[in-house]
CSV table of C-alpha atoms in Angstrom, one decimal:
chain,number,residue,atom,x,y,z
A,1180,MET,CA,-138.6,-144.3,131.3
A,1181,ALA,CA,-135.9,-146.2,133.1
A,1182,LEU,CA,-133.6,-143.4,132.5
A,1183,ARG,CA,-136.0,-140.9,134.0
A,1184,TYR,CA,-136.5,-143.2,137.1
A,1185,ASN,CA,-132.7,-143.4,137.5
A,1186,GLU,CA,-132.4,-139.5,137.3
A,1187,SER,CA,-135.1,-138.9,139.9
A,1188,SER,CA,-133.6,-141.6,142.1
A,1189,GLN,CA,-130.2,-140.0,141.8
A,1190,LYS,CA,-131.7,-136.6,142.7
A,1191,ILE,CA,-133.4,-138.0,145.8
A,1192,GLN,CA,-130.1,-139.7,146.8
A,1193,ASN,CA,-128.2,-136.4,146.3
A,1194,HIS,CA,-130.8,-134.5,148.4
A,1195,SER,CA,-130.6,-137.2,151.1
A,1196,GLN,CA,-126.8,-136.8,151.1
A,1197,VAL,CA,-126.9,-133.1,151.3
A,1198,LEU,CA,-129.4,-133.3,154.2
A,1199,ARG,CA,-127.3,-135.7,156.2
A,1200,GLN,CA,-124.1,-133.7,155.5
A,1201,SER,CA,-125.8,-130.5,156.6
A,1202,LEU,CA,-127.2,-132.0,159.7
A,1203,ARG,CA,-123.9,-133.6,160.8
A,1204,ASP,CA,-121.3,-131.0,159.6
A,1205,ASN,CA,-123.4,-128.0,160.7
A,1206,PRO,CA,-121.9,-124.6,161.5
A,1207,VAL,CA,-124.2,-124.3,164.4
A,1208,LEU,CA,-122.7,-127.4,166.0
A,1209,LEU,CA,-119.1,-126.9,164.8
A,1210,THR,CA,-118.5,-123.2,165.5
A,1211,ALA,CA,-121.7,-122.1,167.4
A,1212,SER,CA,-122.7,-119.9,164.4
A,1213,GLY,CA,-125.9,-118.0,165.2
A,1214,CYS,CA,-125.8,-119.1,168.8
A,1215,ALA,CA,-125.2,-115.5,170.1
A,1216,LEU,CA,-128.6,-114.7,168.7
A,1217,VAL,CA,-130.0,-117.6,170.7
A,1218,ALA,CA,-128.3,-116.4,173.9
A,1219,GLY,CA,-129.6,-112.9,173.4
A,1220,ALA,CA,-133.1,-113.3,171.9
A,1221,ALA,CA,-134.3,-116.9,172.7
A,1222,ILE,CA,-136.3,-116.0,175.8
A,1223,SER,CA,-139.6,-117.6,174.7
A,1224,ALA,CA,-140.7,-120.2,172.2
A,1225,ALA,CA,-142.4,-117.5,170.1
A,1226,ASN,CA,-139.1,-115.7,169.8
A,1227,VAL,CA,-137.4,-118.9,168.7
A,1228,PHE,CA,-140.1,-119.3,166.0
A,1229,ALA,CA,-139.6,-115.7,164.8
A,1230,LEU,CA,-135.8,-116.2,164.8
A,1231,SER,CA,-136.1,-119.5,162.9
A,1232,VAL,CA,-138.4,-118.0,160.2
A,1233,LEU,CA,-136.0,-115.2,159.7
A,1234,MET,CA,-133.0,-117.5,159.5
A,1235,LEU,CA,-134.7,-119.9,157.1
A,1236,ILE,CA,-135.6,-116.9,154.7
A,1237,LEU,CA,-132.0,-115.6,155.0
A,1238,LEU,CA,-130.4,-119.0,154.5
A,1239,VAL,CA,-132.5,-119.8,151.5
A,1240,ILE,CA,-131.8,-116.4,149.8
A,1241,VAL,CA,-128.0,-116.5,150.6
A,1242,GLY,CA,-127.9,-120.2,149.4
A,1243,LEU,CA,-129.6,-119.5,146.1
A,1244,ILE,CA,-127.5,-116.4,145.4
A,1245,SER,CA,-124.3,-118.3,146.3
A,1246,THR,CA,-125.2,-120.9,143.7
A,1247,ILE,CA,-125.4,-118.2,141.1
A,1248,ASP,CA,-122.4,-116.3,142.4
A,1249,GLY,CA,-120.2,-119.5,142.5
A,1250,ASP,CA,-116.8,-117.9,143.3
A,1251,ARG,CA,-117.1,-114.8,141.1
A,1252,LEU,CA,-117.5,-112.1,143.8
A,1253,LYS,CA,-114.3,-111.3,145.6
A,1254,LEU,CA,-113.2,-109.0,148.4
A,1255,PRO,CA,-114.2,-106.2,149.1
A,1256,THR,CA,-117.4,-106.5,147.0
A,1257,LYS,CA,-118.6,-109.8,148.3
A,1258,PRO,CA,-119.5,-108.8,151.8
A,1259,ILE,CA,-121.2,-105.7,150.6
A,1260,VAL,CA,-123.3,-107.6,148.2
A,1261,TYR,CA,-124.4,-110.4,150.6
A,1262,VAL,CA,-124.9,-108.2,153.7
A,1263,GLY,CA,-126.8,-105.7,151.5
A,1264,ILE,CA,-129.1,-108.6,150.4
A,1265,THR,CA,-129.6,-110.0,153.8
A,1266,THR,CA,-130.3,-106.6,155.4
A,1267,ALA,CA,-132.8,-105.8,152.8
A,1268,ALA,CA,-134.4,-109.3,153.2
A,1269,VAL,CA,-134.7,-108.8,157.0
A,1270,PHE,CA,-136.2,-105.3,156.5
A,1271,LEU,CA,-138.8,-106.6,153.9
A,1272,THR,CA,-139.7,-109.7,155.9
A,1273,VAL,CA,-140.1,-107.8,159.1
A,1274,PHE,CA,-142.1,-105.1,157.4
A,1275,PHE,CA,-144.5,-107.4,155.6
A,1276,VAL,CA,-145.0,-109.9,158.4
A,1277,ASN,CA,-145.4,-107.1,161.0
A,1278,SER,CA,-148.0,-105.3,158.8
A,1279,ILE,CA,-150.0,-108.5,158.6
A,1280,THR,CA,-149.6,-109.8,162.2
A,1281,GLY,CA,-149.5,-106.5,164.0
A,1282,GLY,CA,-145.8,-106.6,165.1
A,1283,PHE,CA,-144.8,-110.2,165.3
A,1284,PHE,CA,-141.1,-109.5,164.8
A,1285,ASP,CA,-141.0,-106.5,167.3
A,1286,ARG,CA,-140.4,-109.1,170.1
A,1287,LEU,CA,-136.8,-109.6,168.7
A,1288,GLY,CA,-135.9,-106.0,169.5
A,1289,ILE,CA,-132.4,-105.1,168.1
A,1290,TYR,CA,-131.7,-108.8,167.3
A,1291,ALA,CA,-133.9,-108.8,164.2
A,1292,PRO,CA,-131.5,-106.5,162.3
A,1293,LEU,CA,-128.6,-108.2,163.8
A,1294,ALA,CA,-129.7,-111.5,162.3
A,1295,ALA,CA,-128.7,-110.1,158.9
A,1296,VAL,CA,-125.0,-110.0,159.9
A,1297,SER,CA,-125.2,-113.3,161.8
A,1298,SER,CA,-122.4,-115.7,160.9
A,1299,LEU,CA,-125.0,-118.5,160.4
A,1300,ALA,CA,-127.0,-116.4,157.8
A,1301,LEU,CA,-123.7,-115.8,156.0
A,1302,CYS,CA,-122.1,-119.2,156.6
A,1303,ARG,CA,-122.5,-120.3,152.9
A,1304,THR,CA,-120.6,-117.3,151.6
A,1305,LYS,CA,-117.3,-118.4,153.0
A,1306,ASP,CA,-114.6,-119.5,150.8
A,1307,ASP,CA,-114.5,-123.1,152.2
A,1308,SER,CA,-118.3,-123.6,151.9
A,1309,PRO,CA,-119.6,-126.4,149.7
A,1310,PHE,CA,-121.0,-125.8,146.2
A,1311,PHE,CA,-124.7,-126.7,145.8
A,1312,GLU,CA,-127.3,-126.9,143.1
A,1313,LYS,CA,-130.3,-124.6,143.6
A,1314,ALA,CA,-132.6,-127.3,145.1
A,1315,GLU,CA,-129.8,-128.7,147.3
A,1316,ALA,CA,-129.2,-125.1,148.6
A,1317,VAL,CA,-132.8,-125.0,149.7
A,1318,THR,CA,-132.4,-128.5,151.5
A,1319,ASP,CA,-129.2,-127.3,153.0
A,1320,ALA,CA,-130.9,-124.1,154.4
A,1321,ALA,CA,-133.8,-126.2,155.8
A,1322,ALA,CA,-131.3,-128.5,157.6
A,1323,LEU,CA,-129.3,-125.6,159.0
A,1324,THR,CA,-132.5,-124.0,160.3
A,1325,ALA,CA,-133.8,-127.2,161.8
A,1326,VAL,CA,-130.6,-127.7,163.8
A,1327,PHE,CA,-130.7,-124.0,164.8
A,1328,ALA,CA,-134.3,-124.3,166.0
A,1329,PHE,CA,-133.5,-127.7,167.7
A,1330,VAL,CA,-130.7,-126.0,169.7
A,1331,ALA,CA,-132.7,-122.8,170.5
A,1332,LEU,CA,-136.0,-124.2,171.5
A,1333,PRO,CA,-135.0,-126.0,174.8
A,1334,VAL,CA,-133.1,-122.9,175.8
A,1335,ALA,CA,-136.1,-120.7,175.1
A,1336,ILE,CA,-138.5,-123.1,177.0
A,1337,VAL,CA,-136.3,-123.1,180.1
A,1338,ARG,CA,-135.9,-119.3,180.1
A,1339,GLU,CA,-139.6,-118.7,179.4
A,1340,LEU,CA,-140.6,-121.0,182.3
A,1341,LEU,CA,-138.1,-119.8,184.9
A,1342,GLY,CA,-138.1,-116.2,183.7
A,1343,PHE,CA,-141.7,-115.5,183.0
A,1344,GLY,CA,-143.4,-118.6,184.6
A,1345,ARG,CA,-144.9,-119.6,181.2
A,1346,ILE,CA,-144.6,-122.4,178.7
A,1347,PHE,CA,-145.6,-121.5,175.1
A,1348,GLY,CA,-147.4,-118.4,176.5
A,1349,ILE,CA,-149.5,-120.4,179.2
A,1350,THR,CA,-148.8,-119.4,182.7
A,1351,VAL,CA,-147.7,-122.3,184.9
A,1352,THR,CA,-145.9,-120.8,187.8
A,1353,TYR,CA,-145.4,-117.4,189.5
A,1354,GLN,CA,-142.0,-118.2,191.0
A,1355,THR,CA,-139.8,-116.4,188.5
A,1356,HIS,CA,-136.6,-114.5,188.3
A,1357,SER,CA,-135.5,-112.1,185.6
A,1358,VAL,CA,-131.9,-113.4,185.8
A,1359,TRP,CA,-132.9,-116.2,183.5
A,1360,LEU,CA,-133.5,-113.8,180.7
A,1361,TYR,CA,-130.0,-112.4,180.7
A,1362,PRO,CA,-127.6,-113.4,177.9
A,1363,PHE,CA,-125.1,-115.2,180.2
A,1364,ILE,CA,-127.7,-117.7,181.2
A,1365,GLY,CA,-128.5,-118.0,177.4
A,1366,PHE,CA,-124.8,-118.8,176.6
A,1367,ILE,CA,-124.6,-121.4,179.3
A,1368,LEU,CA,-127.8,-123.2,178.3
A,1369,VAL,CA,-126.8,-123.0,174.6
A,1370,GLY,CA,-123.5,-124.8,175.5
A,1371,PHE,CA,-125.4,-127.7,177.2
A,1372,CYS,CA,-127.9,-127.8,174.2
A,1373,LEU,CA,-125.1,-128.0,171.7
A,1374,ALA,CA,-123.5,-130.8,173.5
A,1375,GLY,CA,-126.8,-132.7,173.7
A,1376,THR,CA,-127.5,-132.1,170.0
A,1377,ARG,CA,-124.1,-133.3,169.0
A,1378,ARG,CA,-124.8,-136.6,170.9
A,1379,LEU,CA,-128.2,-137.0,169.1
A,1380,ILE,CA,-126.7,-136.0,165.7
A,1381,GLU,CA,-124.5,-139.1,165.9
A,1382,PHE,CA,-127.4,-141.3,165.4
A,1383,ILE,CA,-127.8,-140.0,161.8
A,1384,PRO,CA,-125.8,-142.2,159.5
A,1385,GLU,CA,-122.7,-140.6,158.2
A,1386,PRO,CA,-122.8,-139.9,154.4
A,1387,LYS,CA,-120.1,-141.5,152.2
A,1388,GLU,CA,-119.0,-141.0,148.7
A,1389,GLY,CA,-121.1,-143.0,146.2
A,1390,GLY,CA,-124.3,-142.8,148.3
A,1391,GLU,CA,-123.3,-145.6,150.7
A,1392,GLU,CA,-124.0,-145.3,154.4
A,1393,LYS,CA,-121.6,-146.2,157.2
B,948,MET,CA,-116.7,-81.9,182.2
B,949,THR,CA,-120.1,-83.4,181.8
B,950,THR,CA,-119.2,-84.4,178.3
B,951,ALA,CA,-116.1,-86.0,179.4
B,952,GLY,CA,-117.9,-87.8,182.2
B,953,GLY,CA,-120.6,-89.0,179.8
B,954,PHE,CA,-117.9,-90.3,177.4
B,955,PHE,CA,-116.3,-92.5,180.0
B,956,ALA,CA,-119.8,-93.7,181.4
B,957,TYR,CA,-120.9,-94.7,177.9
B,958,ALA,CA,-117.5,-96.2,177.1
B,959,VAL,CA,-117.6,-98.4,180.3
B,960,ILE,CA,-121.2,-99.4,179.5
B,961,ALA,CA,-120.1,-100.4,176.0
B,962,VAL,CA,-117.1,-102.4,177.3
B,963,PHE,CA,-118.9,-104.3,180.0
B,964,ALA,CA,-122.7,-104.0,180.3
B,965,ALA,CA,-123.4,-103.8,176.6
B,966,ASN,CA,-120.4,-105.8,175.4
B,967,ALA,CA,-121.1,-106.9,171.8
B,968,LEU,CA,-119.8,-110.4,172.5
B,969,THR,CA,-121.2,-111.1,175.9
B,970,SER,CA,-124.6,-109.6,175.2
B,971,GLY,CA,-125.2,-111.9,172.1
B,972,MET,CA,-124.9,-109.1,169.5
B,973,THR,CA,-122.2,-110.9,167.6
B,974,ASP,CA,-121.2,-114.5,167.0
B,975,ILE,CA,-117.9,-115.9,168.4
B,976,ASP,CA,-116.8,-116.9,164.8
B,977,SER,CA,-115.8,-113.2,164.3
B,978,VAL,CA,-113.5,-113.5,167.3
B,979,LEU,CA,-112.0,-116.8,166.1
B,980,THR,CA,-111.0,-115.0,162.9
B,981,ALA,CA,-108.9,-112.5,164.9
B,982,LEU,CA,-107.5,-115.1,167.3
B,983,SER,CA,-104.7,-116.6,165.3
B,984,LYS,CA,-102.3,-113.8,166.2
B,985,PRO,CA,-102.3,-111.1,168.9
B,986,LYS,CA,-101.5,-108.4,166.2
B,987,GLN,CA,-104.4,-109.5,164.1
B,988,LEU,CA,-106.7,-109.2,167.2
B,989,LEU,CA,-105.4,-105.7,167.8
B,990,ILE,CA,-105.9,-104.6,164.2
B,991,MET,CA,-109.4,-106.2,164.0
B,992,SER,CA,-110.4,-104.5,167.3
B,993,LEU,CA,-109.2,-101.2,166.0
B,994,ALA,CA,-111.2,-101.7,162.9
B,995,VAL,CA,-114.4,-102.7,164.9
B,996,ALA,CA,-113.8,-99.5,166.9
B,997,ALA,CA,-113.4,-97.4,163.8
B,998,PHE,CA,-116.6,-98.9,162.2
B,999,SER,CA,-118.7,-98.7,165.3
B,1000,PHE,CA,-117.6,-95.2,166.0
B,1001,GLY,CA,-118.3,-94.2,162.3
B,1002,GLY,CA,-121.7,-95.8,162.6
B,1003,CYS,CA,-122.5,-94.0,165.8
B,1004,ALA,CA,-121.2,-90.7,164.6
B,1005,ILE,CA,-123.3,-90.8,161.4
B,1006,LEU,CA,-126.2,-92.0,163.5
B,1007,PHE,CA,-126.1,-88.6,165.3
B,1008,PRO,CA,-127.7,-86.6,162.3
B,1009,VAL,CA,-129.5,-89.7,160.7
B,1010,ASP,CA,-131.3,-90.8,163.8
B,1011,THR,CA,-133.1,-87.6,164.3
B,1012,ILE,CA,-135.0,-87.9,161.0
B,1013,LEU,CA,-135.9,-91.5,161.7
B,1014,PRO,CA,-139.2,-92.3,163.5
B,1015,GLY,CA,-138.6,-92.8,167.3
B,1016,GLU,CA,-140.6,-95.9,168.0
B,1017,MET,CA,-139.1,-99.4,168.7
B,1018,GLN,CA,-141.1,-100.6,165.7
B,1019,SER,CA,-138.7,-98.8,163.4
B,1020,MET,CA,-135.7,-101.0,164.5
B,1021,PRO,CA,-135.7,-102.8,161.1
B,1022,VAL,CA,-135.5,-99.5,159.3
B,1023,ARG,CA,-132.6,-98.5,161.5
B,1024,GLY,CA,-131.0,-101.8,160.9
B,1025,LEU,CA,-131.2,-101.2,157.2
B,1026,VAL,CA,-129.9,-97.7,157.4
B,1027,PHE,CA,-127.1,-98.4,159.7
B,1028,SER,CA,-126.0,-101.5,157.8
B,1029,LEU,CA,-125.9,-99.4,154.6
B,1030,ILE,CA,-123.8,-96.8,156.5
B,1031,ILE,CA,-121.3,-99.3,157.8
B,1032,LEU,CA,-121.1,-101.1,154.4
B,1033,GLY,CA,-120.4,-97.6,152.9
B,1034,LEU,CA,-117.7,-97.0,155.5
B,1035,TYR,CA,-116.2,-100.4,154.8
B,1036,PHE,CA,-116.1,-99.7,151.0
B,1037,ILE,CA,-114.5,-96.3,151.6
B,1038,GLY,CA,-112.1,-97.7,154.2
B,1039,THR,CA,-110.8,-100.5,152.0
B,1040,ARG,CA,-110.3,-98.1,149.2
B,1041,ILE,CA,-108.3,-95.7,151.4
B,1042,PHE,CA,-106.4,-98.5,153.1
B,1043,SER,CA,-105.4,-100.1,149.8
B,1044,SER,CA,-104.3,-96.9,148.2
B,1045,VAL,CA,-102.4,-95.4,151.3
B,1046,ALA,CA,-100.8,-98.6,152.5
B,1047,PRO,CA,-101.0,-101.3,149.8
B,1048,ASN,CA,-98.5,-103.6,151.7
B,1049,GLY,CA,-100.5,-103.3,154.9
B,1050,TYR,CA,-103.8,-103.9,153.0
B,1051,LYS,CA,-102.3,-107.2,151.5
B,1052,LYS,CA,-101.4,-108.4,155.0
B,1053,TYR,CA,-104.4,-107.2,157.0
B,1054,GLY,CA,-107.1,-106.2,154.5
B,1055,ALA,CA,-108.9,-109.6,154.9
B,1056,LEU,CA,-109.6,-108.6,158.5
B,1057,LEU,CA,-111.6,-105.5,157.5
B,1058,ALA,CA,-114.6,-107.5,156.2
B,1059,PRO,CA,-115.2,-109.5,159.5
B,1060,ALA,CA,-114.6,-106.4,161.4
B,1061,ALA,CA,-117.3,-104.4,159.6
B,1062,ILE,CA,-119.7,-107.2,159.1
B,1063,ASN,CA,-120.4,-108.3,162.6
B,1064,GLY,CA,-122.7,-107.5,165.4
B,1065,ALA,CA,-120.2,-105.4,167.2
B,1066,ALA,CA,-120.0,-102.7,164.5
B,1067,LEU,CA,-123.7,-102.7,163.7
B,1068,GLY,CA,-124.8,-103.4,167.3
B,1069,ALA,CA,-123.2,-100.2,168.7
B,1070,PRO,CA,-125.4,-97.7,166.7
B,1071,LEU,CA,-128.4,-99.9,167.2
B,1072,PHE,CA,-127.8,-100.0,170.9
B,1073,VAL,CA,-127.5,-96.2,171.1
B,1074,SER,CA,-130.7,-95.8,169.0
B,1075,TYR,CA,-132.5,-98.4,171.1
B,1076,TYR,CA,-131.9,-96.4,174.2
B,1077,THR,CA,-132.8,-93.1,172.5
B,1078,SER,CA,-136.1,-94.5,171.5
B,1079,ILE,CA,-137.1,-96.1,174.8
B,1080,ALA,CA,-135.3,-93.7,177.1
B,1081,SER,CA,-138.4,-92.2,178.6
B,1082,GLU,CA,-139.8,-95.6,179.4
B,1083,MET,CA,-136.6,-96.9,180.9
B,1084,ALA,CA,-135.7,-93.6,182.8
B,1085,SER,CA,-136.7,-95.0,186.2
B,1086,ASP,CA,-134.9,-98.3,185.7
B,1087,THR,CA,-131.6,-97.4,184.1
B,1088,ALA,CA,-130.0,-94.9,186.3
B,1089,ILE,CA,-126.8,-94.6,184.3
B,1090,ILE,CA,-127.7,-94.2,180.7
B,1091,ALA,CA,-131.2,-92.6,181.0
B,1092,GLU,CA,-131.2,-89.0,181.9
B,1093,PRO,CA,-134.3,-87.1,183.3
B,1094,SER,CA,-134.9,-85.3,180.0
B,1095,GLY,CA,-134.4,-88.5,177.9
B,1096,VAL,CA,-131.1,-89.6,176.2
B,1097,ALA,CA,-129.7,-87.0,173.9
B,1098,VAL,CA,-127.7,-88.7,171.1
B,1099,ASP,CA,-124.7,-86.4,171.4
B,1100,PHE,CA,-121.1,-86.7,170.3
B,1101,ALA,CA,-119.9,-88.0,173.7
B,1102,LEU,CA,-122.4,-90.8,173.5
B,1103,SER,CA,-121.4,-91.7,170.0
B,1104,LEU,CA,-117.7,-91.5,170.8
B,1105,GLY,CA,-118.0,-93.3,174.1
B,1106,VAL,CA,-120.1,-96.2,172.6
B,1107,GLY,CA,-118.1,-96.4,169.4
B,1108,ILE,CA,-114.7,-96.6,171.2
B,1109,GLY,CA,-116.0,-98.7,174.0
B,1110,SER,CA,-117.4,-101.2,171.6
B,1111,GLY,CA,-114.0,-101.7,170.0
B,1112,ALA,CA,-112.2,-101.9,173.4
B,1113,GLY,CA,-114.9,-104.3,174.7
B,1114,PHE,CA,-114.5,-106.5,171.6
B,1115,ALA,CA,-110.7,-106.5,172.1
B,1116,LEU,CA,-111.0,-107.3,175.8
B,1117,SER,CA,-113.6,-110.1,175.5
B,1118,ALA,CA,-111.8,-111.6,172.4
B,1119,PHE,CA,-108.5,-111.7,174.3
B,1120,LEU,CA,-110.2,-113.4,177.3
B,1121,ILE,CA,-112.0,-115.9,175.1
B,1122,CYS,CA,-108.7,-116.7,173.3
B,1123,GLU,CA,-106.9,-117.2,176.7
B,1124,GLY,CA,-109.8,-119.3,178.0
B,1125,LEU,CA,-110.0,-121.5,175.0
B,1126,ARG,CA,-106.4,-122.5,175.2
B,1127,LYS,CA,-107.0,-123.9,178.6
B,1128,ILE,CA,-110.5,-125.5,178.3
B,1129,ASN,CA,-109.9,-127.3,175.0
B,1130,ASN,CA,-108.1,-130.2,176.6
B,1131,PRO,CA,-108.6,-134.1,176.5
B,1132,ASP,CA,-110.1,-134.0,179.9
B,1133,VAL,CA,-113.3,-132.3,178.5
B,1134,SER,CA,-116.0,-134.7,177.2
B,1135,PRO,CA,-115.9,-135.0,173.4
B,1136,TYR,CA,-119.4,-133.7,173.2
B,1137,PHE,CA,-118.5,-130.6,175.0
B,1138,ARG,CA,-115.2,-129.9,173.3
B,1139,GLY,CA,-115.0,-127.0,170.9
B,1140,ALA,CA,-118.2,-124.9,170.5
B,1141,PRO,CA,-120.2,-126.1,173.6
B,1142,ILE,CA,-117.5,-125.5,176.2
B,1143,MET,CA,-116.7,-122.3,174.5
B,1144,MET,CA,-120.3,-121.1,174.9
B,1145,ILE,CA,-120.4,-122.1,178.6
B,1146,TYR,CA,-117.1,-120.2,179.1
B,1147,VAL,CA,-118.5,-117.1,177.3
B,1148,GLY,CA,-121.6,-117.4,179.5
B,1149,LEU,CA,-119.4,-117.2,182.6
B,1150,LEU,CA,-117.4,-114.4,181.1
B,1151,ALA,CA,-120.7,-112.5,180.3
B,1152,LEU,CA,-121.8,-113.0,184.0
B,1153,ALA,CA,-118.4,-111.6,185.2
B,1154,PHE,CA,-118.9,-108.5,182.8
B,1155,TRP,CA,-122.4,-108.1,183.9
B,1156,GLY,CA,-121.1,-107.9,187.5
B,1157,VAL,CA,-118.3,-105.6,186.7
B,1158,GLY,CA,-120.7,-103.4,184.9
B,1159,GLY,CA,-122.7,-103.0,188.1
B,1160,GLY,CA,-125.5,-105.4,187.2
B,1161,VAL,CA,-127.2,-102.6,185.1
B,1162,PRO,CA,-130.6,-103.8,183.9
B,1163,LEU,CA,-130.0,-103.3,180.2
B,1164,LEU,CA,-132.7,-105.7,179.1
B,1165,PRO,CA,-135.0,-106.1,177.5
B,1166,PHE,CA,-133.2,-106.1,174.2
B,1167,ALA,CA,-135.8,-108.7,173.2
B,1168,GLN,CA,-139.4,-109.0,174.4
B,1169,VAL,CA,-141.9,-111.9,174.8
């Protein structure tokens, strides 16, 4: 009984470590992975929700497959396998969700297929990416998506308000300008949101070897 | 003459107004891969141009059999991705057998060149305007023609080559800019990715202006 308790305690500790590690050393914050999609497509909160759902599905699938793959796949086969899988996943997700919701993902335009080749979706296929167990890979995917959504949501709210005069689809003002919807505004807002998120992430305790916290 | 004019018009659009990097089609990570040496940047840009041109050229016959509505964009994404993956696979085989030494040196650049939004974005961009040309005809004076956009060879060639040239130009400018803005005077929270995104935003604004402020939106809708 004590052994089982220790095992489950160790598992929870490992998950907690992975979660903190993924939140702090996040490719979104370090190299702006996936932020081009935010600059292009995050023009409303609904778009961010659609992008985040898509990204979560892709990250979970890629994370799980990379745990099976380990380091077996090499160039030039590796990119073909992973991008083939992500593209098929995007196609199936969009197809099924659109058929149920009547075109929920149509709002993303050409950015929905481009999510399949986003560097965030493929970040765990790189040679220097950490090795995870299956459950840890899911935790890591959730943490990456959370940071992605956290960066994207303020960008989308500002652009939806000033570009369409709405917040979460509710009209609040008629003083709008379409310039807020252009990608260059998206990039600038993403830059500020990344800096703000970096500041906030510092409040999360840094994980250390052996499960201790700094 | 019209074909030559069309080629240059589409190439300029692909370089500036629909630049893969400044319109959010591809992540900046792909540029950082190519930034370590100027020669690598040149080779990667050539590879991007080759893949985007290949994608656009194959799009010409394939696009006619796909349904024309915007709703079919995921289908196009799947089809064009498979086409580009096929081109990448064939390209690596040819490159490794024709120039094995060159492949050893630069073969690793082929994957990021093929698998990024610049190579996939070009055919999607062409297809996007093909499918909504009639709706956009009144707004987009340059790309939309009175009878709708015909996906012709000039368009494919122009967008394909323009996409690679635009990638090279914006990557070079990002590289030069990053050298100057990553200095100790920048706040630690802004150093690296955040300041890079702000710089890319200003670069995108300049490109948008040079491109004549053509209203190429909406790529995404609300």
